[in-house]
Amino acid sequence: RKAVTVGPKDSLAKAAQLMKEKNVGAIVVVEQDRPVGIITDRDLALAFALHGAVPGDPIQSRMMSPVETIRTDEGIYNVTQKMMELAVRRLPIVNHAGVLVGVVTLDDIIALLSRELRNVAEGVAVPRQARISPKSRLFERLRHPAAVLLAPE
């Protein structure tokens, strides 16, 4: 999916407003189109409730940095492994030059896998000759690059 972005010097208020407008739980912080951090709705809540942040504070004072990313040529399996290792729900996707091209979320992975499992279940339910169909591609999709998540259905 397309990433919502801000600059490190933008205010926490701007981040909160963008999260509300775009209905997202995280925003990628970029400099020259490259991710340098990420800030989540949880980061904002804790900053305001526990750490005395004010709406005008710069995002760089509360963002998680450096930010882990995944390349467009890495497979979905790598995405899930990295999310598990890092205990994160979102990973910015970068191209070969390190430029941000999107973000993959745990919800994206769950939606993809549920569609593929449905396809597998449908494949098992049909006669043996018809089982090899383009709909049953779970293992093929697991090898696909993360960029497949950026493509619309």
PDB file of N, CA, C and O in Angstrom, residues 1-3 23-26 28 38 70 76 79-80 83 88-93 102-112 146 149-150:
ATOM      1  N   ARG A   1       0.841  -1.181   0.000  1.00  0.00           N
ATOM      2  CA  ARG A   1       0.000   0.000   0.000  1.00  0.00           C
ATOM      3  C   ARG A   1       0.879   1.233   0.000  1.00  0.00           C
ATOM      4  O   ARG A   1       2.034   1.189   0.413  1.00  0.00           O
ATOM      5  N   LYS A   2       0.288   2.336  -0.420  1.00  0.00           N
ATOM      6  CA  LYS A   2       1.025   3.596  -0.462  1.00  0.00           C
ATOM      7  C   LYS A   2       1.312   4.046   0.963  1.00  0.00           C
ATOM      8  O   LYS A   2       0.459   3.961   1.837  1.00  0.00           O
ATOM      9  N   ALA A   3       2.512   4.521   1.178  1.00  0.00           N
ATOM     10  CA  ALA A   3       2.912   4.988   2.506  1.00  0.00           C
ATOM     11  C   ALA A   3       2.480   6.430   2.715  1.00  0.00           C
ATOM     12  O   ALA A   3       2.538   7.239   1.797  1.00  0.00           O
ATOM     13  N   ASN A  23      -6.513   7.475   7.971  1.00  0.00           N
ATOM     14  CA  ASN A  23      -6.929   6.260   8.682  1.00  0.00           C
ATOM     15  C   ASN A  23      -5.805   5.219   8.731  1.00  0.00           C
ATOM     16  O   ASN A  23      -5.983   4.061   8.348  1.00  0.00           O
ATOM     17  N   VAL A  24      -4.635   5.657   9.196  1.00  0.00           N
ATOM     18  CA  VAL A  24      -3.482   4.767   9.342  1.00  0.00           C
ATOM     19  C   VAL A  24      -2.972   4.831  10.777  1.00  0.00           C
ATOM     20  O   VAL A  24      -3.211   5.801  11.493  1.00  0.00           O
ATOM     21  N   GLY A  25      -2.260   3.787  11.177  1.00  0.00           N
ATOM     22  CA  GLY A  25      -1.713   3.727  12.524  1.00  0.00           C
ATOM     23  C   GLY A  25      -0.235   4.037  12.592  1.00  0.00           C
ATOM     24  O   GLY A  25       0.346   4.036  13.674  1.00  0.00           O
ATOM     25  N   ALA A  26       0.377   4.302  11.423  1.00  0.00           N
ATOM     26  CA  ALA A  26       1.806   4.622  11.400  1.00  0.00           C
ATOM     27  C   ALA A  26       2.119   5.481  10.185  1.00  0.00           C
ATOM     28  O   ALA A  26       1.468   5.364   9.139  1.00  0.00           O
ATOM     29  N   VAL A  28       5.547   6.884   7.909  1.00  0.00           N
ATOM     30  CA  VAL A  28       6.976   6.752   7.651  1.00  0.00           C
ATOM     31  C   VAL A  28       7.582   8.155   7.582  1.00  0.00           C
ATOM     32  O   VAL A  28       7.054   9.040   6.906  1.00  0.00           O
ATOM     33  N   ILE A  38       9.988   5.956  11.759  1.00  0.00           N
ATOM     34  CA  ILE A  38       8.561   5.650  11.692  1.00  0.00           C
ATOM     35  C   ILE A  38       7.958   6.087  13.007  1.00  0.00           C
ATOM     36  O   ILE A  38       8.614   6.028  14.062  1.00  0.00           O
ATOM     37  N   ILE A  70      12.132  -3.350   4.082  1.00  0.00           N
ATOM     38  CA  ILE A  70      12.184  -4.549   3.256  1.00  0.00           C
ATOM     39  C   ILE A  70      12.303  -4.068   1.813  1.00  0.00           C
ATOM     40  O   ILE A  70      11.732  -3.033   1.459  1.00  0.00           O
ATOM     41  N   ILE A  76       7.588 -12.565   0.259  1.00  0.00           N
ATOM     42  CA  ILE A  76       6.635 -12.425   1.357  1.00  0.00           C
ATOM     43  C   ILE A  76       7.124 -13.200   2.585  1.00  0.00           C
ATOM     44  O   ILE A  76       6.948 -12.752   3.715  1.00  0.00           O
ATOM     45  N   VAL A  79       9.335 -11.061   4.460  1.00  0.00           N
ATOM     46  CA  VAL A  79       8.574 -10.016   5.145  1.00  0.00           C
ATOM     47  C   VAL A  79       8.047 -10.546   6.473  1.00  0.00           C
ATOM     48  O   VAL A  79       8.213  -9.920   7.525  1.00  0.00           O
ATOM     49  N   THR A  80       7.421 -11.730   6.439  1.00  0.00           N
ATOM     50  CA  THR A  80       6.844 -12.283   7.675  1.00  0.00           C
ATOM     51  C   THR A  80       7.928 -12.609   8.692  1.00  0.00           C
ATOM     52  O   THR A  80       7.742 -12.378   9.886  1.00  0.00           O
ATOM     53  N   MET A  83       9.113  -9.332  10.241  1.00  0.00           N
ATOM     54  CA  MET A  83       8.110  -8.804  11.175  1.00  0.00           C
ATOM     55  C   MET A  83       8.151  -9.566  12.499  1.00  0.00           C
ATOM     56  O   MET A  83       8.066  -8.957  13.565  1.00  0.00           O
ATOM     57  N   VAL A  88       7.213  -6.238  14.850  1.00  0.00           N
ATOM     58  CA  VAL A  88       6.574  -5.048  14.286  1.00  0.00           C
ATOM     59  C   VAL A  88       5.396  -5.461  13.414  1.00  0.00           C
ATOM     60  O   VAL A  88       5.334  -6.588  12.927  1.00  0.00           O
ATOM     61  N   ARG A  89       4.483  -4.522  13.218  1.00  0.00           N
ATOM     62  CA  ARG A  89       3.292  -4.765  12.406  1.00  0.00           C
ATOM     63  C   ARG A  89       3.387  -4.103  11.031  1.00  0.00           C
ATOM     64  O   ARG A  89       2.533  -4.303  10.185  1.00  0.00           O
ATOM     65  N   ARG A  90       4.423  -3.292  10.834  1.00  0.00           N
ATOM     66  CA  ARG A  90       4.549  -2.552   9.580  1.00  0.00           C
ATOM     67  C   ARG A  90       6.010  -2.485   9.166  1.00  0.00           C
ATOM     68  O   ARG A  90       6.879  -2.300  10.013  1.00  0.00           O
ATOM     69  N   LEU A  91       6.246  -2.595   7.855  1.00  0.00           N
ATOM     70  CA  LEU A  91       7.594  -2.439   7.313  1.00  0.00           C
ATOM     71  C   LEU A  91       7.533  -1.567   6.061  1.00  0.00           C
ATOM     72  O   LEU A  91       6.792  -1.882   5.129  1.00  0.00           O
ATOM     73  N   PRO A  92       8.309  -0.491   6.038  1.00  0.00           N
ATOM     74  CA  PRO A  92       8.398   0.282   4.801  1.00  0.00           C
ATOM     75  C   PRO A  92       9.079  -0.563   3.716  1.00  0.00           C
ATOM     76  O   PRO A  92       9.983  -1.347   4.002  1.00  0.00           O
ATOM     77  N   ILE A  93       8.616  -0.409   2.484  1.00  0.00           N
ATOM     78  CA  ILE A  93       9.198  -1.108   1.342  1.00  0.00           C
ATOM     79  C   ILE A  93      10.022  -0.098   0.552  1.00  0.00           C
ATOM     80  O   ILE A  93       9.531   0.991   0.226  1.00  0.00           O
ATOM     81  N   GLY A 102       6.449   2.125  -0.648  1.00  0.00           N
ATOM     82  CA  GLY A 102       5.197   1.710  -0.019  1.00  0.00           C
ATOM     83  C   GLY A 102       5.453   1.189   1.371  1.00  0.00           C
ATOM     84  O   GLY A 102       6.555   1.329   1.913  1.00  0.00           O
ATOM     85  N   VAL A 103       4.423   0.577   1.938  1.00  0.00           N
ATOM     86  CA  VAL A 103       4.535  -0.019   3.260  1.00  0.00           C
ATOM     87  C   VAL A 103       3.698  -1.290   3.265  1.00  0.00           C
ATOM     88  O   VAL A 103       2.642  -1.348   2.639  1.00  0.00           O
ATOM     89  N   VAL A 104       4.206  -2.321   3.914  1.00  0.00           N
ATOM     90  CA  VAL A 104       3.461  -3.561   4.065  1.00  0.00           C
ATOM     91  C   VAL A 104       3.087  -3.694   5.534  1.00  0.00           C
ATOM     92  O   VAL A 104       3.899  -3.409   6.412  1.00  0.00           O
ATOM     93  N   THR A 105       1.839  -4.090   5.766  1.00  0.00           N
ATOM     94  CA  THR A 105       1.361  -4.221   7.138  1.00  0.00           C
ATOM     95  C   THR A 105       0.989  -5.669   7.421  1.00  0.00           C
ATOM     96  O   THR A 105       0.766  -6.463   6.498  1.00  0.00           O
ATOM     97  N   LEU A 106       0.897  -5.980   8.691  1.00  0.00           N
ATOM     98  CA  LEU A 106       0.461  -7.305   9.093  1.00  0.00           C
ATOM     99  C   LEU A 106      -0.926  -7.597   8.519  1.00  0.00           C
ATOM    100  O   LEU A 106      -1.202  -8.709   8.080  1.00  0.00           O
ATOM    101  N   ASP A 107      -1.786  -6.599   8.493  1.00  0.00           N
ATOM    102  CA  ASP A 107      -3.120  -6.779   7.905  1.00  0.00           C
ATOM    103  C   ASP A 107      -3.026  -7.158   6.428  1.00  0.00           C
ATOM    104  O   ASP A 107      -3.817  -7.973   5.945  1.00  0.00           O
ATOM    105  N   ASP A 108      -2.072  -6.574   5.692  1.00  0.00           N
ATOM    106  CA  ASP A 108      -1.876  -6.934   4.282  1.00  0.00           C
ATOM    107  C   ASP A 108      -1.510  -8.407   4.148  1.00  0.00           C
ATOM    108  O   ASP A 108      -2.024  -9.116   3.277  1.00  0.00           O
ATOM    109  N   ILE A 109      -0.606  -8.859   5.002  1.00  0.00           N
ATOM    110  CA  ILE A 109      -0.148 -10.257   4.964  1.00  0.00           C
ATOM    111  C   ILE A 109      -1.311 -11.198   5.284  1.00  0.00           C
ATOM    112  O   ILE A 109      -1.517 -12.206   4.598  1.00  0.00           O
ATOM    113  N   ILE A 110      -2.076 -10.862   6.313  1.00  0.00           N
ATOM    114  CA  ILE A 110      -3.214 -11.703   6.693  1.00  0.00           C
ATOM    115  C   ILE A 110      -4.233 -11.772   5.560  1.00  0.00           C
ATOM    116  O   ILE A 110      -4.752 -12.846   5.239  1.00  0.00           O
ATOM    117  N   ALA A 111      -4.514 -10.650   4.922  1.00  0.00           N
ATOM    118  CA  ALA A 111      -5.467 -10.637   3.800  1.00  0.00           C
ATOM    119  C   ALA A 111      -4.957 -11.490   2.645  1.00  0.00           C
ATOM    120  O   ALA A 111      -5.719 -12.273   2.057  1.00  0.00           O
ATOM    121  N   LEU A 112      -3.675 -11.362   2.314  1.00  0.00           N
ATOM    122  CA  LEU A 112      -3.088 -12.150   1.226  1.00  0.00           C
ATOM    123  C   LEU A 112      -3.165 -13.641   1.543  1.00  0.00           C
ATOM    124  O   LEU A 112      -3.618 -14.440   0.717  1.00  0.00           O
ATOM    125  N   ALA A 146       8.014  -8.499  -2.338  1.00  0.00           N
ATOM    126  CA  ALA A 146       7.104  -7.673  -1.537  1.00  0.00           C
ATOM    127  C   ALA A 146       6.317  -6.722  -2.420  1.00  0.00           C
ATOM    128  O   ALA A 146       5.235  -6.296  -2.055  1.00  0.00           O
ATOM    129  N   LEU A 149       2.501  -6.883  -3.052  1.00  0.00           N
ATOM    130  CA  LEU A 149       1.526  -6.296  -2.128  1.00  0.00           C
ATOM    131  C   LEU A 149       1.149  -4.882  -2.521  1.00  0.00           C
ATOM    132  O   LEU A 149       0.156  -4.347  -2.059  1.00  0.00           O
ATOM    133  N   LEU A 150       1.954  -4.258  -3.366  1.00  0.00           N
ATOM    134  CA  LEU A 150       1.661  -2.905  -3.811  1.00  0.00           C
ATOM    135  C   LEU A 150       0.679  -2.903  -4.966  1.00  0.00           C
ATOM    136  O   LEU A 150       0.045  -1.894  -5.239  1.00  0.00           O
TER     137      LEU A 150
END
